[in-house]
Amino acid sequence: NAGVTQTPKFRVLKTGQSMTLLCAQDMNHEYMYWYRQDPGMGLRLIHYSVGEGTTAKGEVPDGYNVSRLKKQNFLLGLESAAPSQTSVYFCASTGLQETQYFGPGTRLLVL
Amino acid sequence: SQKIEQNSEALNIQEGKTATLTCNYTNYSPAYLQWYRQDPGRGPVFLLLIRENEKEKRKERLKVTFDTTLKQSLFHITASQPADSATYLCALDPGFQKLVFGTGTRLLVSP
């Protein structure tokens, strides 16, 4: 079991560029989440999904879009990156239990 | 407004002592509260979950208490070791299988 994996591990973007972060889980979990983590701010929920084909907004959804076409994958898209989106992004998943399993994170720098 | 507060200052203790970390919250009525450990450059890892009808939960050297009247959870590590040095996050459930995280407290255990 790989658990939760994230691709890429690190990326540098220029302002206005777009990119997609990929999250994959092999635990057959229904729920998946995207967070960002900034110094002093803690983990903040961007978007989440309660099952294949569903998505919902979290606390800080502006500037991001998501898709859950397959149960095991949850994609986070930035259509036009801004310096304010420089952060560490974590994906997580959970099944029937309430505990969340996190991926290793993606460090994104927007110049 | 809803808030989760953890001491932002690092907690420094000597090896062998008990570390006690605090998580306070306002304007939530969570069904449960969780504690996670996060090491630098890694995703959070689940440690313990305690439900609203439980006063205390233990796992090896870890103990969590949950006081819904005080709106507070305490996280204890007994016989602390340098390997326990990390950031500890509390998280609570505002509903709908989502979690809201505190900003975390950094624990440093000196030999």
mmCIF file of C-alpha atoms in Angstrom:
data_model
loop_
_atom_site.group_PDB
_atom_site.id
_atom_site.type_symbol
_atom_site.label_atom_id
_atom_site.label_comp_id
_atom_site.label_asym_id
_atom_site.label_seq_id
_atom_site.Cartn_x
_atom_site.Cartn_y
_atom_site.Cartn_z
ATOM 1 C CA ASN A 1 0.000 0.000 0.000
ATOM 2 C CA ALA A 2 1.431 3.348 -1.037
ATOM 3 C CA GLY A 3 -1.265 5.209 0.924
ATOM 4 C CA VAL A 4 -1.643 8.758 -0.387
ATOM 5 C CA THR A 5 0.770 9.978 -3.016
ATOM 6 C CA GLN A 6 1.152 13.450 -4.508
ATOM 7 C CA THR A 7 2.703 14.626 -7.748
ATOM 8 C CA PRO A 8 4.827 16.695 -8.143
ATOM 9 C CA LYS A 9 6.858 17.124 -4.958
ATOM 10 C CA PHE A 10 8.043 20.597 -5.854
ATOM 11 C CA ARG A 11 7.217 23.098 -8.587
ATOM 12 C CA VAL A 12 8.123 26.660 -9.486
ATOM 13 C CA LEU A 13 5.602 28.640 -11.524
ATOM 14 C CA LYS A 14 5.539 32.112 -12.967
ATOM 15 C CA THR A 15 2.562 34.340 -12.241
ATOM 16 C CA GLY A 16 -0.253 33.521 -14.650
ATOM 17 C CA GLN A 17 0.869 29.994 -15.440
ATOM 18 C CA SER A 18 -1.379 27.048 -14.808
ATOM 19 C CA MET A 19 -0.730 23.649 -13.309
ATOM 20 C CA THR A 20 -2.439 20.586 -11.913
ATOM 21 C CA LEU A 21 -1.526 18.787 -8.722
ATOM 22 C CA LEU A 22 -2.357 15.106 -8.630
ATOM 23 C CA CYS A 23 -3.357 13.147 -5.555
ATOM 24 C CA ALA A 24 -3.826 9.391 -5.622
ATOM 25 C CA GLN A 25 -4.889 6.993 -2.869
ATOM 26 C CA ASP A 26 -4.991 3.214 -2.904
ATOM 27 C CA MET A 27 -7.116 2.697 0.224
ATOM 28 C CA ASN A 28 -10.510 2.824 -1.515
ATOM 29 C CA HIS A 29 -11.430 5.896 0.517
ATOM 30 C CA GLU A 30 -14.593 7.822 -0.327
ATOM 31 C CA TYR A 31 -13.526 11.206 0.984
ATOM 32 C CA MET A 32 -10.598 13.240 -0.329
ATOM 33 C CA TYR A 33 -9.343 16.687 0.600
ATOM 34 C CA TRP A 34 -6.953 19.382 -0.553
ATOM 35 C CA TYR A 35 -5.340 21.659 2.042
ATOM 36 C CA ARG A 36 -2.785 24.393 1.928
ATOM 37 C CA GLN A 37 -0.390 25.040 4.792
ATOM 38 C CA ASP A 38 1.192 28.414 5.369
ATOM 39 C CA PRO A 39 3.371 29.586 8.275
ATOM 40 C CA GLY A 40 1.228 30.709 11.185
ATOM 41 C CA MET A 41 -2.004 29.780 9.384
ATOM 42 C CA GLY A 42 -2.171 26.066 9.870
ATOM 43 C CA LEU A 43 -3.865 23.710 7.450
ATOM 44 C CA ARG A 44 -6.742 25.280 5.545
ATOM 45 C CA LEU A 45 -9.207 23.305 3.488
ATOM 46 C CA ILE A 46 -9.377 24.316 -0.174
ATOM 47 C CA HIS A 47 -11.800 21.800 -1.697
ATOM 48 C CA TYR A 48 -12.995 18.343 -0.813
ATOM 49 C CA SER A 49 -14.900 15.435 -2.314
ATOM 50 C CA VAL A 50 -17.300 12.995 -0.682
ATOM 51 C CA GLY A 51 -17.183 10.524 -3.543
ATOM 52 C CA GLU A 52 -16.370 9.969 -7.181
ATOM 53 C CA GLY A 53 -17.830 12.722 -9.346
ATOM 54 C CA THR A 54 -18.484 15.094 -6.424
ATOM 55 C CA THR A 55 -16.619 18.177 -5.238
ATOM 56 C CA ALA A 56 -17.327 20.917 -2.702
ATOM 57 C CA LYS A 57 -15.710 24.157 -1.588
ATOM 58 C CA GLY A 58 -13.742 24.417 1.602
ATOM 59 C CA GLU A 59 -12.522 27.432 3.506
ATOM 60 C CA VAL A 60 -10.233 28.952 0.835
ATOM 61 C CA PRO A 61 -11.450 27.794 -2.619
ATOM 62 C CA ASP A 62 -10.831 30.954 -4.682
ATOM 63 C CA GLY A 63 -8.295 30.520 -7.476
ATOM 64 C CA TYR A 64 -8.499 26.721 -7.413
ATOM 65 C CA ASN A 65 -10.564 24.102 -9.170
ATOM 66 C CA VAL A 66 -10.795 20.371 -8.521
ATOM 67 C CA SER A 67 -12.011 17.220 -10.178
ATOM 68 C CA ARG A 68 -12.707 13.693 -8.936
ATOM 69 C CA LEU A 69 -13.283 11.676 -12.095
ATOM 70 C CA LYS A 70 -11.977 8.477 -10.509
ATOM 71 C CA LYS A 71 -12.444 7.407 -6.905
ATOM 72 C CA GLN A 72 -8.716 7.049 -6.318
ATOM 73 C CA ASN A 73 -7.667 10.407 -7.801
ATOM 74 C CA PHE A 74 -8.312 14.000 -6.758
ATOM 75 C CA LEU A 75 -6.855 16.756 -8.926
ATOM 76 C CA LEU A 76 -6.233 20.337 -7.850
ATOM 77 C CA GLY A 77 -5.891 22.917 -10.596
ATOM 78 C CA LEU A 78 -4.535 26.432 -10.592
ATOM 79 C CA GLU A 79 -5.703 28.190 -13.748
ATOM 80 C CA SER A 80 -3.687 31.385 -13.326
ATOM 81 C CA ALA A 81 -1.163 31.137 -10.526
ATOM 82 C CA ALA A 82 -0.570 34.102 -8.208
ATOM 83 C CA PRO A 83 2.251 34.685 -5.695
ATOM 84 C CA SER A 84 -0.359 34.358 -2.911
ATOM 85 C CA GLN A 85 -0.709 30.710 -3.897
ATOM 86 C CA THR A 86 2.872 29.981 -2.872
ATOM 87 C CA SER A 87 2.364 27.346 -0.229
ATOM 88 C CA VAL A 88 2.682 23.701 0.684
ATOM 89 C CA TYR A 89 -0.270 21.685 -0.545
ATOM 90 C CA PHE A 90 -1.413 18.515 1.159
ATOM 91 C CA CYS A 91 -3.897 15.969 -0.026
ATOM 92 C CA ALA A 92 -5.695 13.685 2.422
ATOM 93 C CA SER A 93 -8.247 10.915 2.300
ATOM 94 C CA THR A 94 -10.519 9.154 4.744
ATOM 95 C CA GLY A 95 -12.833 6.170 4.715
ATOM 96 C CA LEU A 96 -15.524 5.223 7.176
ATOM 97 C CA GLN A 97 -13.286 6.098 10.101
ATOM 98 C CA GLU A 98 -12.816 9.767 10.768
ATOM 99 C CA THR A 99 -9.032 9.862 10.678
ATOM 100 C CA GLN A 100 -7.378 11.440 7.683
ATOM 101 C CA TYR A 101 -4.370 10.037 5.858
ATOM 102 C CA PHE A 102 -2.120 12.669 4.384
ATOM 103 C CA GLY A 103 0.207 12.675 1.424
ATOM 104 C CA PRO A 104 3.793 13.965 1.598
ATOM 105 C CA GLY A 105 2.903 17.404 0.238
ATOM 106 C CA THR A 106 3.708 19.530 -2.804
ATOM 107 C CA ARG A 107 5.790 22.658 -2.352
ATOM 108 C CA LEU A 108 4.701 25.329 -4.823
ATOM 109 C CA LEU A 109 6.541 28.567 -5.416
ATOM 110 C CA VAL A 110 4.884 31.199 -7.611
ATOM 111 C CA LEU A 111 7.184 33.959 -8.781
ATOM 112 C CA SER B 1 -16.252 33.458 15.027
ATOM 113 C CA GLN B 2 -15.065 29.881 15.242
ATOM 114 C CA LYS B 3 -11.515 29.404 16.441
ATOM 115 C CA ILE B 4 -9.099 26.683 17.407
ATOM 116 C CA GLU B 5 -6.120 27.831 19.430
ATOM 117 C CA GLN B 6 -2.886 26.073 20.154
ATOM 118 C CA ASN B 7 0.118 27.642 21.811
ATOM 119 C CA SER B 8 2.196 29.035 18.967
ATOM 120 C CA GLU B 9 5.326 29.154 21.109
ATOM 121 C CA ALA B 10 7.515 26.084 21.064
ATOM 122 C CA LEU B 11 7.453 23.878 24.129
ATOM 123 C CA ASN B 12 10.924 22.888 25.326
ATOM 124 C CA ILE B 13 11.242 20.039 27.802
ATOM 125 C CA GLN B 14 13.881 17.621 29.041
ATOM 126 C CA GLU B 15 13.920 13.994 28.073
ATOM 127 C CA GLY B 16 11.945 11.857 30.488
ATOM 128 C CA LYS B 17 9.529 14.609 31.483
ATOM 129 C CA THR B 18 5.842 14.793 30.555
ATOM 130 C CA ALA B 19 4.903 17.180 27.767
ATOM 131 C CA THR B 20 1.452 18.739 27.912
ATOM 132 C CA LEU B 21 0.008 20.527 24.902
ATOM 133 C CA THR B 22 -3.232 22.483 24.930
ATOM 134 C CA CYS B 23 -5.958 22.921 22.342
ATOM 135 C CA ASN B 24 -8.775 25.384 23.019
ATOM 136 C CA TYR B 25 -11.727 26.039 20.769
ATOM 137 C CA THR B 26 -14.640 28.453 20.623
ATOM 138 C CA ASN B 27 -18.002 28.349 18.884
ATOM 139 C CA TYR B 28 -17.738 24.698 17.922
ATOM 140 C CA SER B 29 -19.587 21.688 19.255
ATOM 141 C CA PRO B 30 -17.473 18.908 17.817
ATOM 142 C CA ALA B 31 -18.470 15.285 17.954
ATOM 143 C CA TYR B 32 -14.800 14.390 18.259
ATOM 144 C CA LEU B 33 -11.333 15.856 18.338
ATOM 145 C CA GLN B 34 -8.128 14.467 16.864
ATOM 146 C CA TRP B 35 -4.414 14.942 17.373
ATOM 147 C CA TYR B 36 -1.831 14.658 14.609
ATOM 148 C CA ARG B 37 1.945 14.762 14.527
ATOM 149 C CA GLN B 38 3.810 16.578 11.772
ATOM 150 C CA ASP B 39 7.534 16.334 11.133
ATOM 151 C CA PRO B 40 9.346 18.965 9.026
ATOM 152 C CA GLY B 41 8.741 18.485 5.316
ATOM 153 C CA ARG B 42 6.126 15.757 5.844
ATOM 154 C CA GLY B 43 2.387 15.414 6.003
ATOM 155 C CA PRO B 44 0.530 15.119 9.317
ATOM 156 C CA VAL B 45 0.156 11.662 10.811
ATOM 157 C CA PHE B 46 -2.842 10.677 12.927
ATOM 158 C CA LEU B 47 -2.209 9.898 16.597
ATOM 159 C CA LEU B 48 -5.419 9.806 18.619
ATOM 160 C CA LEU B 49 -9.140 10.510 18.359
ATOM 161 C CA ILE B 50 -11.365 11.276 21.322
ATOM 162 C CA ARG B 51 -15.148 11.561 21.162
ATOM 163 C CA GLU B 52 -17.345 14.051 22.990
ATOM 164 C CA ASN B 53 -18.614 11.397 25.403
ATOM 165 C CA GLU B 54 -15.075 10.291 26.323
ATOM 166 C CA LYS B 55 -13.099 12.081 28.989
ATOM 167 C CA GLU B 56 -9.752 10.441 28.346
ATOM 168 C CA LYS B 57 -8.014 8.246 25.761
ATOM 169 C CA ARG B 58 -4.638 6.551 25.991
ATOM 170 C CA LYS B 59 -2.241 4.987 23.518
ATOM 171 C CA GLU B 60 1.121 3.837 24.813
ATOM 172 C CA ARG B 61 2.839 7.006 26.157
ATOM 173 C CA LEU B 62 0.152 9.302 24.785
ATOM 174 C CA LYS B 63 -2.919 10.533 26.636
ATOM 175 C CA VAL B 64 -5.631 12.882 25.465
ATOM 176 C CA THR B 65 -8.371 14.504 27.524
ATOM 177 C CA PHE B 66 -11.451 16.272 26.203
ATOM 178 C CA ASP B 67 -13.472 18.706 28.285
ATOM 179 C CA THR B 68 -16.495 19.894 26.328
ATOM 180 C CA THR B 69 -17.486 22.289 29.126
ATOM 181 C CA LEU B 70 -14.126 24.067 29.078
ATOM 182 C CA LYS B 71 -13.903 23.528 25.291
ATOM 183 C CA GLN B 72 -10.407 22.220 25.726
ATOM 184 C CA SER B 73 -8.296 19.183 24.932
ATOM 185 C CA LEU B 74 -4.988 18.351 26.574
ATOM 186 C CA PHE B 75 -2.405 16.121 24.905
ATOM 187 C CA HIS B 76 0.193 14.475 27.115
ATOM 188 C CA ILE B 77 3.358 12.604 26.193
ATOM 189 C CA THR B 78 4.840 10.826 29.183
ATOM 190 C CA ALA B 79 8.506 9.824 29.451
ATOM 191 C CA SER B 80 9.248 12.069 26.492
ATOM 192 C CA GLN B 81 12.108 11.270 24.126
ATOM 193 C CA PRO B 82 14.042 13.403 21.617
ATOM 194 C CA ALA B 83 12.255 11.413 18.872
ATOM 195 C CA ASP B 84 8.991 12.971 20.091
ATOM 196 C CA SER B 85 10.198 16.365 18.847
ATOM 197 C CA ALA B 86 7.728 17.490 16.190
ATOM 198 C CA THR B 87 4.764 19.792 15.675
ATOM 199 C CA TYR B 88 1.485 18.544 17.109
ATOM 200 C CA LEU B 89 -1.796 19.593 15.561
ATOM 201 C CA CYS B 90 -5.245 19.337 17.020
ATOM 202 C CA ALA B 91 -8.229 19.080 14.720
ATOM 203 C CA LEU B 92 -11.934 18.980 15.278
ATOM 204 C CA ASP B 93 -14.935 18.024 13.271
ATOM 205 C CA PRO B 94 -17.394 20.813 12.405
ATOM 206 C CA GLY B 95 -19.512 18.231 10.574
ATOM 207 C CA PHE B 96 -19.723 16.575 7.159
ATOM 208 C CA GLN B 97 -16.515 14.563 7.527
ATOM 209 C CA LYS B 98 -14.377 17.703 7.426
ATOM 210 C CA LEU B 99 -11.688 18.705 9.881
ATOM 211 C CA VAL B 100 -10.608 22.129 11.083
ATOM 212 C CA PHE B 101 -6.991 22.268 12.250
ATOM 213 C CA GLY B 102 -5.217 24.361 14.813
ATOM 214 C CA THR B 103 -1.916 25.984 13.880
ATOM 215 C CA GLY B 104 0.058 23.460 15.904
ATOM 216 C CA THR B 105 2.538 23.533 18.752
ATOM 217 C CA ARG B 106 6.183 22.656 18.214
ATOM 218 C CA LEU B 107 7.622 20.336 20.847
ATOM 219 C CA LEU B 108 11.376 20.125 21.419
ATOM 220 C CA VAL B 109 12.654 17.375 23.699
ATOM 221 C CA SER B 110 16.257 17.794 24.782
ATOM 222 C CA PRO B 111 18.469 14.860 25.786
#
